[in-house]
Short mmCIF file of C-alpha atoms in Angstrom, two decimals:
data_model
loop_
_atom_site.label_atom_id
_atom_site.label_comp_id
_atom_site.label_asym_id
_atom_site.label_seq_id
_atom_site.Cartn_x
_atom_site.Cartn_y
_atom_site.Cartn_z
CA ALA A 522 -10.55 19.50 17.11
CA VAL A 523 -9.54 21.91 19.87
CA VAL A 524 -12.52 24.20 19.21
CA SER A 525 -14.98 21.29 19.31
CA THR A 526 -13.37 20.01 22.51
CA GLN A 527 -13.64 23.45 24.10
CA SER A 528 -17.26 23.78 22.98
CA THR A 529 -18.12 20.36 24.39
CA GLY A 530 -16.34 21.21 27.64
CA ARG A 531 -18.29 24.45 28.00
CA GLU A 532 -21.55 22.63 27.37
CA MET A 533 -20.70 20.01 30.00
CA ILE A 534 -19.84 22.72 32.52
CA ALA A 535 -23.06 24.57 31.70
CA HIS A 536 -25.18 21.42 32.11
CA GLY A 537 -23.50 20.64 35.43
CA MET A 538 -24.11 24.18 36.67
CA GLN A 539 -27.73 24.04 35.51
CA SER A 540 -28.43 20.81 37.38
CA THR A 541 -26.76 22.19 40.52
CA LEU A 542 -28.79 25.40 40.27
CA ASP A 543 -32.01 23.43 39.63
CA ASP A 544 -31.41 21.32 42.73
CA ALA A 545 -30.88 24.46 44.82
CA THR A 546 -33.71 26.59 43.38
CA ASP A 547 -36.53 24.05 42.84
CA PRO A 548 -37.64 24.07 46.50
CA TRP A 549 -38.15 27.86 46.21
CA GLY A 550 -40.16 27.60 43.00
CA VAL A 551 -37.48 29.36 40.95
CA VAL A 552 -36.74 27.90 37.52
CA VAL A 553 -33.43 28.53 35.82
CA GLU A 554 -34.12 28.42 32.10
CA ARG A 555 -30.62 28.58 30.70
CA VAL A 556 -27.01 28.50 31.81
CA GLU A 557 -24.33 29.51 29.31
CA VAL A 558 -20.58 29.60 29.84
CA LYS A 559 -19.18 32.41 27.70
CA ASP A 560 -15.50 32.38 28.62
CA VAL A 561 -13.25 30.10 30.59
CA LYS A 562 -9.99 31.50 31.96
CA LEU A 563 -7.22 29.00 32.52
CA PRO A 564 -4.18 29.60 34.70
CA LYS A 565 -0.93 30.16 32.80
CA SER A 566 0.57 26.98 34.26
CA LEU A 567 -2.35 24.93 32.93
CA GLN A 568 -2.07 26.64 29.54
CA ARG A 569 1.64 25.74 29.40
CA ALA A 570 0.90 22.16 30.42
CA MET A 571 -1.78 21.87 27.73
CA ALA A 572 0.57 23.35 25.12
CA ALA A 573 3.33 20.91 26.11
CA GLU A 574 0.89 18.01 25.87
CA ALA A 575 -0.27 19.15 22.43
CA GLU A 576 3.34 19.51 21.25
CA ALA A 577 4.20 16.03 22.53
CA ASP A 578 1.16 14.68 20.69
CA ARG A 579 2.24 16.39 17.45
CA ASP A 580 5.78 15.06 17.86
CA ALA A 581 4.47 11.53 18.41
CA ARG A 582 2.30 11.72 15.28
CA ALA A 583 5.26 13.08 13.28
CA LYS A 584 7.39 10.13 14.42
CA VAL A 585 4.69 7.68 13.34
CA VAL A 586 4.48 9.33 9.91
CA ALA A 587 8.27 9.31 9.57
CA ALA A 588 8.41 5.63 10.54
CA ALA A 589 5.76 4.79 7.95
CA GLY A 590 7.83 6.64 5.34
CA GLU A 591 10.94 4.71 6.34
CA LEU A 592 9.05 1.44 6.05
CA LYS A 593 7.78 2.36 2.59
CA ALA A 594 11.28 3.40 1.47
CA SER A 595 12.84 0.18 2.77
CA LYS A 596 10.25 -1.89 0.90
CA ALA A 597 10.98 0.05 -2.30
CA LEU A 598 14.72 -0.51 -1.82
CA ARG A 599 14.11 -4.22 -1.28
CA GLU A 600 12.12 -4.42 -4.52
CA ALA A 601 14.86 -2.52 -6.37
CA ALA A 602 17.48 -4.90 -4.98
CA ASP A 603 15.43 -7.87 -6.17
CA VAL A 604 15.18 -6.41 -9.68
CA ILE A 605 18.91 -5.64 -9.82
CA THR A 606 19.76 -9.12 -8.51
CA GLU A 607 17.80 -10.73 -11.35
CA SER A 608 19.70 -8.81 -14.05
CA PRO A 609 23.41 -7.89 -13.94
CA ALA A 610 22.77 -5.43 -16.79
CA ALA A 611 20.33 -3.54 -14.54
CA LEU A 612 23.11 -3.01 -12.00
CA GLN A 613 25.44 -1.64 -14.69
CA LEU A 614 22.72 0.70 -16.01
CA ARG A 615 21.98 1.95 -12.50
CA TYR A 616 25.71 2.57 -11.97
CA LEU A 617 25.92 4.60 -15.19
CA GLN A 618 22.78 6.55 -14.28
CA THR A 619 24.28 7.40 -10.88
CA LEU A 620 27.49 8.58 -12.55
CA CYS A 621 25.51 10.85 -14.87
CA THR A 622 23.57 12.30 -11.95
CA VAL A 623 26.72 12.96 -9.92
CA ALA A 624 28.45 14.54 -12.92
CA ALA A 625 25.47 16.81 -13.57
CA GLU A 626 25.23 17.94 -9.94
CA LYS A 627 28.94 18.68 -9.55
CA ASN A 628 29.28 20.06 -13.08
CA SER A 629 32.14 17.67 -13.77
CA THR A 630 33.25 15.02 -16.22
CA ILE A 631 33.86 11.45 -15.15
CA LEU A 632 36.39 9.36 -17.06
#
Protein backbone atom coordinates (compact mmCIF):
# COMPACT_ATOMS: atom_id res chain seq x y z
CA ALA A 1 0.00 0.00 0.00
CA VAL A 2 2.84 2.37 0.86
CA VAL A 3 4.65 1.67 -2.42
CA SER A 4 1.52 2.29 -4.49
CA THR A 5 0.84 5.49 -2.55
CA GLN A 6 4.40 6.68 -3.16
CA SER A 7 4.15 5.80 -6.85
CA THR A 8 0.86 7.66 -7.19
CA GLY A 9 2.31 10.65 -5.35
CA ARG A 10 5.32 10.77 -7.66
CA GLU A 11 3.06 10.60 -10.70
CA MET A 12 0.91 13.44 -9.37
CA ILE A 13 4.00 15.56 -8.72
CA ALA A 14 5.34 14.77 -12.19
CA HIS A 15 2.03 15.70 -13.87
CA GLY A 16 1.87 18.95 -11.91
CA MET A 17 5.45 19.81 -12.89
CA GLN A 18 4.74 18.94 -16.53
CA SER A 19 1.71 21.22 -16.70
CA THR A 20 3.65 24.05 -15.04
CA LEU A 21 6.54 23.58 -17.47
CA ASP A 22 4.15 23.40 -20.45
CA ASP A 23 2.53 26.68 -19.41
CA ALA A 24 5.94 28.35 -19.16
CA THR A 25 7.53 26.88 -22.32
CA ASP A 26 4.63 26.84 -24.82
CA PRO A 27 4.97 30.55 -25.71
CA TRP A 28 8.60 29.85 -26.71
CA GLY A 29 7.72 26.85 -28.85
CA VAL A 30 9.51 24.41 -26.54
CA VAL A 31 7.73 21.14 -25.82
CA VAL A 32 8.53 19.13 -22.72
CA GLU A 33 7.88 15.51 -23.61
CA ARG A 34 8.27 13.85 -20.24
CA VAL A 35 8.76 14.70 -16.59
CA GLU A 36 9.75 11.92 -14.20
CA VAL A 37 10.35 12.15 -10.47
CA LYS A 38 13.02 9.61 -9.56
CA ASP A 39 13.54 10.25 -5.87
CA VAL A 40 11.81 12.31 -3.23
CA LYS A 41 13.74 13.26 -0.10
CA LEU A 42 11.67 13.91 2.99
CA PRO A 43 12.89 15.78 6.05
CA LYS A 44 13.59 13.59 9.09
CA SER A 45 10.82 15.30 11.06
CA LEU A 46 8.29 14.44 8.35
CA GLN A 47 9.59 10.86 8.21
CA ARG A 48 9.12 10.56 11.99
CA ALA A 49 5.63 12.04 11.77
CA MET A 50 4.69 9.60 9.00
CA ALA A 51 6.11 6.67 10.99
CA ALA A 52 4.15 7.74 14.09
CA GLU A 53 0.97 8.01 12.02
CA ALA A 54 1.53 4.56 10.53
CA GLU A 55 2.17 3.09 13.99
CA ALA A 56 -1.00 4.69 15.35
CA ASP A 57 -2.93 3.25 12.41
CA ARG A 58 -1.51 -0.24 13.08
CA ASP A 59 -2.36 0.07 16.77
CA ALA A 60 -5.92 1.12 15.95
CA ARG A 61 -6.38 -1.84 13.60
CA ALA A 62 -4.94 -4.20 16.24
CA LYS A 63 -7.46 -2.88 18.79
CA VAL A 64 -10.32 -3.47 16.36
CA VAL A 65 -9.14 -7.04 15.74
CA ALA A 66 -8.77 -7.65 19.48
CA ALA A 67 -12.25 -6.27 20.14
CA ALA A 68 -13.71 -8.55 17.47
CA GLY A 69 -11.97 -11.49 19.14
CA GLU A 70 -13.38 -10.51 22.52
CA LEU A 71 -16.86 -10.28 21.04
CA LYS A 72 -16.53 -13.71 19.46
CA ALA A 73 -15.24 -15.20 22.74
CA SER A 74 -18.07 -13.65 24.76
CA LYS A 75 -20.64 -15.08 22.35
CA ALA A 76 -19.04 -18.53 22.64
CA LEU A 77 -19.09 -18.26 26.45
CA ARG A 78 -22.75 -17.25 26.34
CA GLU A 79 -23.59 -20.29 24.21
CA ALA A 80 -21.63 -22.54 26.57
CA ALA A 81 -23.49 -21.07 29.55
CA ASP A 82 -26.81 -21.76 27.82
CA VAL A 83 -25.84 -25.39 27.19
CA ILE A 84 -24.65 -25.88 30.78
CA THR A 85 -27.82 -24.24 32.13
CA GLU A 86 -29.99 -26.73 30.23
CA SER A 87 -28.21 -29.76 31.71
CA PRO A 88 -26.85 -30.03 35.28
CA ALA A 89 -24.86 -33.10 34.17
CA ALA A 90 -23.01 -30.91 31.65
CA LEU A 91 -21.84 -28.66 34.48
CA GLN A 92 -20.55 -31.65 36.46
CA LEU A 93 -18.73 -33.03 33.39
CA ARG A 94 -17.15 -29.65 32.71
CA TYR A 95 -16.03 -29.46 36.36
CA LEU A 96 -14.41 -32.91 36.12
CA GLN A 97 -12.74 -32.01 32.82
CA THR A 98 -11.30 -28.85 34.39
CA LEU A 99 -9.97 -30.87 37.33
CA CYS A 100 -8.25 -33.29 34.95
CA THR A 101 -6.70 -30.42 33.01
CA VAL A 102 -5.42 -28.72 36.16
CA ALA A 103 -4.04 -32.00 37.50
CA ALA A 104 -2.23 -32.70 34.23
CA GLU A 105 -0.69 -29.22 34.06
CA LYS A 106 0.52 -29.19 37.66
CA ASN A 107 1.49 -32.87 37.62
CA SER A 108 -0.62 -33.48 40.72
CA THR A 109 -3.40 -35.67 42.01
CA ILE A 110 -6.72 -34.24 43.12
CA LEU A 111 -8.72 -36.08 45.78
